[in-house]
mmCIF file with all atom_site columns, C-alpha atoms in Angstrom:
data_model
loop_
_atom_site.group_PDB
_atom_site.id
_atom_site.type_symbol
_atom_site.label_atom_id
_atom_site.label_alt_id
_atom_site.label_comp_id
_atom_site.label_asym_id
_atom_site.label_entity_id
_atom_site.label_seq_id
_atom_site.pdbx_PDB_ins_code
_atom_site.Cartn_x
_atom_site.Cartn_y
_atom_site.Cartn_z
_atom_site.occupancy
_atom_site.B_iso_or_equiv
_atom_site.pdbx_formal_charge
_atom_site.auth_seq_id
_atom_site.auth_comp_id
_atom_site.auth_asym_id
_atom_site.auth_atom_id
_atom_site.pdbx_PDB_model_num
ATOM 1   C CA . UNK Y 1 1   ? 7.218   9.503  -103.550 1.00 37.00 ? 1   UNK Y CA 1
ATOM 2   C CA . UNK Y 1 2   ? 3.727   10.227 -102.741 1.00 44.00 ? 2   UNK Y CA 1
ATOM 3   C CA . UNK Y 1 3   ? 2.947   9.774  -98.940  1.00 49.00 ? 3   UNK Y CA 1
ATOM 4   C CA . UNK Y 1 4   ? 6.398   9.999  -98.097  1.00 51.00 ? 4   UNK Y CA 1
ATOM 5   C CA . UNK Y 1 5   ? 6.826   11.373 -94.347  1.00 54.00 ? 5   UNK Y CA 1
ATOM 6   C CA . UNK Y 1 6   ? 8.216   14.391 -95.364  1.00 50.00 ? 6   UNK Y CA 1
ATOM 7   C CA . UNK Y 1 7   ? 8.781   15.612 -91.786  1.00 48.00 ? 7   UNK Y CA 1
ATOM 8   C CA . UNK Y 1 8   ? 11.530  12.974 -91.310  1.00 53.00 ? 8   UNK Y CA 1
ATOM 9   C CA . UNK Y 1 9   ? 13.498  14.157 -94.197  1.00 48.00 ? 9   UNK Y CA 1
ATOM 10  C CA . UNK Y 1 10  ? 12.948  18.151 -93.793  1.00 46.00 ? 10  UNK Y CA 1
ATOM 11  C CA . UNK Y 1 11  ? 12.456  20.110 -90.633  1.00 50.00 ? 11  UNK Y CA 1
ATOM 12  C CA . UNK Y 1 12  ? 10.630  18.678 -87.743  1.00 60.00 ? 12  UNK Y CA 1
ATOM 13  C CA . UNK Y 1 13  ? 6.861   18.968 -87.969  1.00 59.00 ? 13  UNK Y CA 1
ATOM 14  C CA . UNK Y 1 14  ? 6.788   21.406 -85.193  1.00 61.00 ? 14  UNK Y CA 1
ATOM 15  C CA . UNK Y 1 15  ? 8.919   23.957 -87.365  1.00 61.00 ? 15  UNK Y CA 1
ATOM 16  C CA . UNK Y 1 16  ? 6.732   23.684 -90.455  1.00 61.00 ? 16  UNK Y CA 1
ATOM 17  C CA . UNK Y 1 17  ? 4.503   26.353 -91.362  1.00 64.00 ? 17  UNK Y CA 1
ATOM 18  C CA . UNK Y 1 18  ? 1.569   24.372 -92.128  1.00 77.00 ? 18  UNK Y CA 1
ATOM 19  C CA . UNK Y 1 19  ? 0.611   23.128 -88.664  1.00 84.00 ? 19  UNK Y CA 1
ATOM 20  C CA . UNK Y 1 20  ? -2.994  23.006 -88.551  1.00 89.00 ? 20  UNK Y CA 1
ATOM 21  C CA . UNK Y 1 21  ? -3.271  22.159 -84.592  1.00 93.00 ? 21  UNK Y CA 1
ATOM 22  C CA . UNK Y 1 22  ? -1.116  20.991 -81.824  1.00 92.00 ? 22  UNK Y CA 1
ATOM 23  C CA . UNK Y 1 23  ? -1.335  19.991 -78.307  1.00 93.00 ? 23  UNK Y CA 1
ATOM 24  C CA . UNK Y 1 24  ? -1.273  17.340 -75.811  1.00 94.00 ? 24  UNK Y CA 1
ATOM 25  C CA . UNK Y 1 25  ? -3.636  14.495 -76.402  1.00 94.00 ? 25  UNK Y CA 1
ATOM 26  C CA . UNK Y 1 26  ? -4.057  10.987 -74.722  1.00 92.00 ? 26  UNK Y CA 1
ATOM 27  C CA . UNK Y 1 27  ? -3.881  8.546  -77.273  1.00 91.00 ? 27  UNK Y CA 1
ATOM 28  C CA . UNK Y 1 28  ? -4.439  4.740  -77.147  1.00 89.00 ? 28  UNK Y CA 1
ATOM 29  C CA . UNK Y 1 29  ? -3.871  1.980  -80.037  1.00 79.00 ? 29  UNK Y CA 1
ATOM 30  C CA . UNK Y 1 30  ? -4.713  -1.517 -79.948  1.00 71.00 ? 30  UNK Y CA 1
ATOM 31  C CA . UNK Y 1 31  ? -3.271  -3.374 -77.129  1.00 67.00 ? 31  UNK Y CA 1
ATOM 32  C CA . UNK Y 1 32  ? -0.920  -0.382 -76.190  1.00 72.00 ? 32  UNK Y CA 1
ATOM 33  C CA . UNK Y 1 33  ? -1.409  1.484  -72.940  1.00 80.00 ? 33  UNK Y CA 1
ATOM 34  C CA . UNK Y 1 34  ? -2.770  5.180  -73.214  1.00 87.00 ? 34  UNK Y CA 1
ATOM 35  C CA . UNK Y 1 35  ? 0.124   7.478  -73.691  1.00 89.00 ? 35  UNK Y CA 1
ATOM 36  C CA . UNK Y 1 36  ? 0.135   11.112 -73.369  1.00 93.00 ? 36  UNK Y CA 1
ATOM 37  C CA . UNK Y 1 37  ? 1.569   12.747 -76.660  1.00 92.00 ? 37  UNK Y CA 1
ATOM 38  C CA . UNK Y 1 38  ? 2.443   16.397 -77.931  1.00 93.00 ? 38  UNK Y CA 1
ATOM 39  C CA . UNK Y 1 39  ? 0.589   16.194 -81.297  1.00 92.00 ? 39  UNK Y CA 1
ATOM 40  C CA . UNK Y 1 40  ? 0.615   18.107 -84.242  1.00 90.00 ? 40  UNK Y CA 1
ATOM 41  C CA . UNK Y 1 41  ? -1.889  17.986 -86.888  1.00 91.00 ? 41  UNK Y CA 1
ATOM 42  C CA . UNK Y 1 42  ? -0.428  18.613 -90.568  1.00 86.00 ? 42  UNK Y CA 1
ATOM 43  C CA . UNK Y 1 43  ? -2.524  18.833 -93.722  1.00 83.00 ? 43  UNK Y CA 1
ATOM 44  C CA . UNK Y 1 44  ? -1.607  14.928 -94.478  1.00 83.00 ? 44  UNK Y CA 1
ATOM 45  C CA . UNK Y 1 45  ? -0.385  13.670 -91.165  1.00 86.00 ? 45  UNK Y CA 1
ATOM 46  C CA . UNK Y 1 46  ? -0.688  13.688 -87.343  1.00 90.00 ? 46  UNK Y CA 1
ATOM 47  C CA . UNK Y 1 47  ? 2.725   13.361 -85.817  1.00 89.00 ? 47  UNK Y CA 1
ATOM 48  C CA . UNK Y 1 48  ? 3.357   12.431 -82.285  1.00 89.00 ? 48  UNK Y CA 1
ATOM 49  C CA . UNK Y 1 49  ? 6.154   13.787 -79.879  1.00 90.00 ? 49  UNK Y CA 1
ATOM 50  C CA . UNK Y 1 50  ? 6.808   12.323 -76.556  1.00 91.00 ? 50  UNK Y CA 1
ATOM 51  C CA . UNK Y 1 51  ? 6.965   15.719 -75.177  1.00 90.00 ? 51  UNK Y CA 1
ATOM 52  C CA . UNK Y 1 52  ? 6.637   19.379 -76.511  1.00 89.00 ? 52  UNK Y CA 1
ATOM 53  C CA . UNK Y 1 53  ? 10.455  19.829 -76.307  1.00 89.00 ? 53  UNK Y CA 1
ATOM 54  C CA . UNK Y 1 54  ? 11.167  16.461 -77.994  1.00 87.00 ? 54  UNK Y CA 1
ATOM 55  C CA . UNK Y 1 55  ? 13.066  16.883 -81.073  1.00 83.00 ? 55  UNK Y CA 1
ATOM 56  C CA . UNK Y 1 56  ? 12.549  13.298 -82.833  1.00 85.00 ? 56  UNK Y CA 1
ATOM 57  C CA . UNK Y 1 57  ? 8.962   12.297 -83.622  1.00 84.00 ? 57  UNK Y CA 1
ATOM 58  C CA . UNK Y 1 58  ? 7.786   9.041  -81.803  1.00 85.00 ? 58  UNK Y CA 1
ATOM 59  C CA . UNK Y 1 59  ? 5.283   8.012  -84.558  1.00 84.00 ? 59  UNK Y CA 1
ATOM 60  C CA . UNK Y 1 60  ? 2.835   9.529  -87.282  1.00 85.00 ? 60  UNK Y CA 1
ATOM 61  C CA . UNK Y 1 61  ? -0.255  8.587  -88.924  1.00 87.00 ? 61  UNK Y CA 1
ATOM 62  C CA . UNK Y 1 62  ? -1.071  9.425  -92.784  1.00 86.00 ? 62  UNK Y CA 1
ATOM 63  C CA . UNK Y 1 63  ? -4.634  10.610 -92.967  1.00 87.00 ? 63  UNK Y CA 1
ATOM 64  C CA . UNK Y 1 64  ? -5.526  9.619  -96.585  1.00 82.00 ? 64  UNK Y CA 1
ATOM 65  C CA . UNK Y 1 65  ? -7.859  7.086  -96.392  1.00 83.00 ? 65  UNK Y CA 1
ATOM 66  C CA . UNK Y 1 66  ? -8.600  7.396  -92.604  1.00 88.00 ? 66  UNK Y CA 1
ATOM 67  C CA . UNK Y 1 67  ? -12.077 7.554  -91.015  1.00 90.00 ? 67  UNK Y CA 1
ATOM 68  C CA . UNK Y 1 68  ? -13.177 9.247  -87.892  1.00 91.00 ? 68  UNK Y CA 1
ATOM 69  C CA . UNK Y 1 69  ? -15.856 8.216  -85.394  1.00 93.00 ? 69  UNK Y CA 1
ATOM 70  C CA . UNK Y 1 70  ? -17.068 10.212 -82.034  1.00 93.00 ? 70  UNK Y CA 1
ATOM 71  C CA . UNK Y 1 71  ? -17.002 7.670  -79.187  1.00 92.00 ? 71  UNK Y CA 1
ATOM 72  C CA . UNK Y 1 72  ? -17.894 10.156 -76.434  1.00 93.00 ? 72  UNK Y CA 1
ATOM 73  C CA . UNK Y 1 73  ? -18.095 13.772 -75.819  1.00 94.00 ? 73  UNK Y CA 1
ATOM 74  C CA . UNK Y 1 74  ? -14.316 13.745 -75.035  1.00 95.00 ? 74  UNK Y CA 1
ATOM 75  C CA . UNK Y 1 75  ? -12.935 10.865 -77.303  1.00 94.00 ? 75  UNK Y CA 1
ATOM 76  C CA . UNK Y 1 76  ? -13.062 9.939  -80.661  1.00 94.00 ? 76  UNK Y CA 1
ATOM 77  C CA . UNK Y 1 77  ? -11.347 7.019  -82.803  1.00 93.00 ? 77  UNK Y CA 1
ATOM 78  C CA . UNK Y 1 78  ? -9.417  7.441  -86.061  1.00 91.00 ? 78  UNK Y CA 1
ATOM 79  C CA . UNK Y 1 79  ? -9.342  4.245  -88.195  1.00 90.00 ? 79  UNK Y CA 1
ATOM 80  C CA . UNK Y 1 80  ? -6.690  3.541  -90.900  1.00 88.00 ? 80  UNK Y CA 1
ATOM 81  C CA . UNK Y 1 81  ? -6.108  0.285  -92.506  1.00 86.00 ? 81  UNK Y CA 1
ATOM 82  C CA . UNK Y 1 82  ? -8.037  -1.345 -89.685  1.00 85.00 ? 82  UNK Y CA 1
ATOM 83  C CA . UNK Y 1 83  ? -5.825  0.142  -87.059  1.00 86.00 ? 83  UNK Y CA 1
ATOM 84  C CA . UNK Y 1 84  ? -7.772  2.295  -84.754  1.00 89.00 ? 84  UNK Y CA 1
ATOM 85  C CA . UNK Y 1 85  ? -6.374  5.072  -82.530  1.00 89.00 ? 85  UNK Y CA 1
ATOM 86  C CA . UNK Y 1 86  ? -8.522  6.557  -79.807  1.00 92.00 ? 86  UNK Y CA 1
ATOM 87  C CA . UNK Y 1 87  ? -7.685  10.309 -79.216  1.00 94.00 ? 87  UNK Y CA 1
ATOM 88  C CA . UNK Y 1 88  ? -9.176  11.578 -75.655  1.00 94.00 ? 88  UNK Y CA 1
ATOM 89  C CA . UNK Y 1 89  ? -9.135  15.239 -74.555  1.00 95.00 ? 89  UNK Y CA 1
ATOM 90  C CA . UNK Y 1 90  ? -9.523  17.168 -71.412  1.00 93.00 ? 90  UNK Y CA 1
ATOM 91  C CA . UNK Y 1 91  ? -12.698 19.146 -72.519  1.00 94.00 ? 91  UNK Y CA 1
ATOM 92  C CA . UNK Y 1 92  ? -15.414 18.252 -75.284  1.00 95.00 ? 92  UNK Y CA 1
ATOM 93  C CA . UNK Y 1 93  ? -14.723 21.714 -76.840  1.00 96.00 ? 93  UNK Y CA 1
ATOM 94  C CA . UNK Y 1 94  ? -11.058 20.503 -77.414  1.00 95.00 ? 94  UNK Y CA 1
ATOM 95  C CA . UNK Y 1 95  ? -12.240 16.982 -78.815  1.00 94.00 ? 95  UNK Y CA 1
ATOM 96  C CA . UNK Y 1 96  ? -14.801 19.038 -81.196  1.00 94.00 ? 96  UNK Y CA 1
ATOM 97  C CA . UNK Y 1 97  ? -12.180 21.253 -82.511  1.00 95.00 ? 97  UNK Y CA 1
ATOM 98  C CA . UNK Y 1 98  ? -9.651  18.294 -83.271  1.00 94.00 ? 98  UNK Y CA 1
ATOM 99  C CA . UNK Y 1 99  ? -12.262 16.004 -84.788  1.00 93.00 ? 99  UNK Y CA 1
ATOM 100 C CA . UNK Y 1 100 ? -13.618 18.771 -87.207  1.00 94.00 ? 100 UNK Y CA 1
ATOM 101 C CA . UNK Y 1 101 ? -10.035 19.932 -88.102  1.00 94.00 ? 101 UNK Y CA 1
ATOM 102 C CA . UNK Y 1 102 ? -8.971  16.280 -88.659  1.00 92.00 ? 102 UNK Y CA 1
ATOM 103 C CA . UNK Y 1 103 ? -12.111 15.604 -90.993  1.00 91.00 ? 103 UNK Y CA 1
ATOM 104 C CA . UNK Y 1 104 ? -11.519 18.729 -92.780  1.00 90.00 ? 104 UNK Y CA 1
ATOM 105 C CA . UNK Y 1 105 ? -7.739  17.474 -93.372  1.00 86.00 ? 105 UNK Y CA 1
ATOM 106 C CA . UNK Y 1 106 ? -9.270  14.058 -94.762  1.00 85.00 ? 106 UNK Y CA 1
ATOM 107 C CA . UNK Y 1 107 ? -11.723 15.552 -96.928  1.00 85.00 ? 107 UNK Y CA 1
ATOM 108 C CA . UNK Y 1 108 ? -9.315  18.294 -98.434  1.00 83.00 ? 108 UNK Y CA 1
ATOM 109 C CA . UNK Y 1 109 ? -6.643  15.536 -99.201  1.00 76.00 ? 109 UNK Y CA 1
ATOM 110 C CA . UNK Y 1 110 ? -9.396  13.297 -100.723 1.00 74.00 ? 110 UNK Y CA 1
ATOM 111 C CA . UNK Y 1 111 ? -10.677 16.418 -102.839 1.00 78.00 ? 111 UNK Y CA 1
ATOM 112 C CA . UNK Y 1 112 ? -6.990  17.466 -103.982 1.00 76.00 ? 112 UNK Y CA 1
ATOM 113 C CA . UNK Y 1 113 ? -6.163  13.894 -105.113 1.00 71.00 ? 113 UNK Y CA 1
ATOM 114 C CA . UNK Y 1 114 ? -9.296  13.322 -107.206 1.00 78.00 ? 114 UNK Y CA 1
ATOM 115 C CA . UNK Y 1 115 ? -8.693  16.940 -108.772 1.00 81.00 ? 115 UNK Y CA 1
ATOM 116 C CA . UNK Y 1 116 ? -5.222  15.858 -109.507 1.00 80.00 ? 116 UNK Y CA 1
ATOM 117 C CA . UNK Y 1 117 ? -6.195  12.452 -110.815 1.00 81.00 ? 117 UNK Y CA 1
ATOM 118 C CA . UNK Y 1 118 ? -8.843  14.348 -113.289 1.00 84.00 ? 118 UNK Y CA 1
ATOM 119 C CA . UNK Y 1 119 ? -5.948  17.048 -114.593 1.00 83.00 ? 119 UNK Y CA 1
#
């Protein structure tokens, strides 16, 4: 099924060979408090774990159709289907690395989907 969270069916996201980035990030969503997650960026998903040693994912975000907006040098907001997630980093360089990687993932997914539709 297109968009199926494959990391729940197959090996944990951290075991997949396609991890783009990983690291601890402070994340807030709507009315939820700010929570530190060990986060994995995959080609179509961001997967959140309670800690680096956690086996089961806490949550995930499917990136197709998401938009990214820089809020300040250490924070960006990711919006998908009207839901916003704020990602806060310890250094501006780390925020820049993650925001660029996520933007690339979003664009690559959109290009691949368009190419597939044309074929």
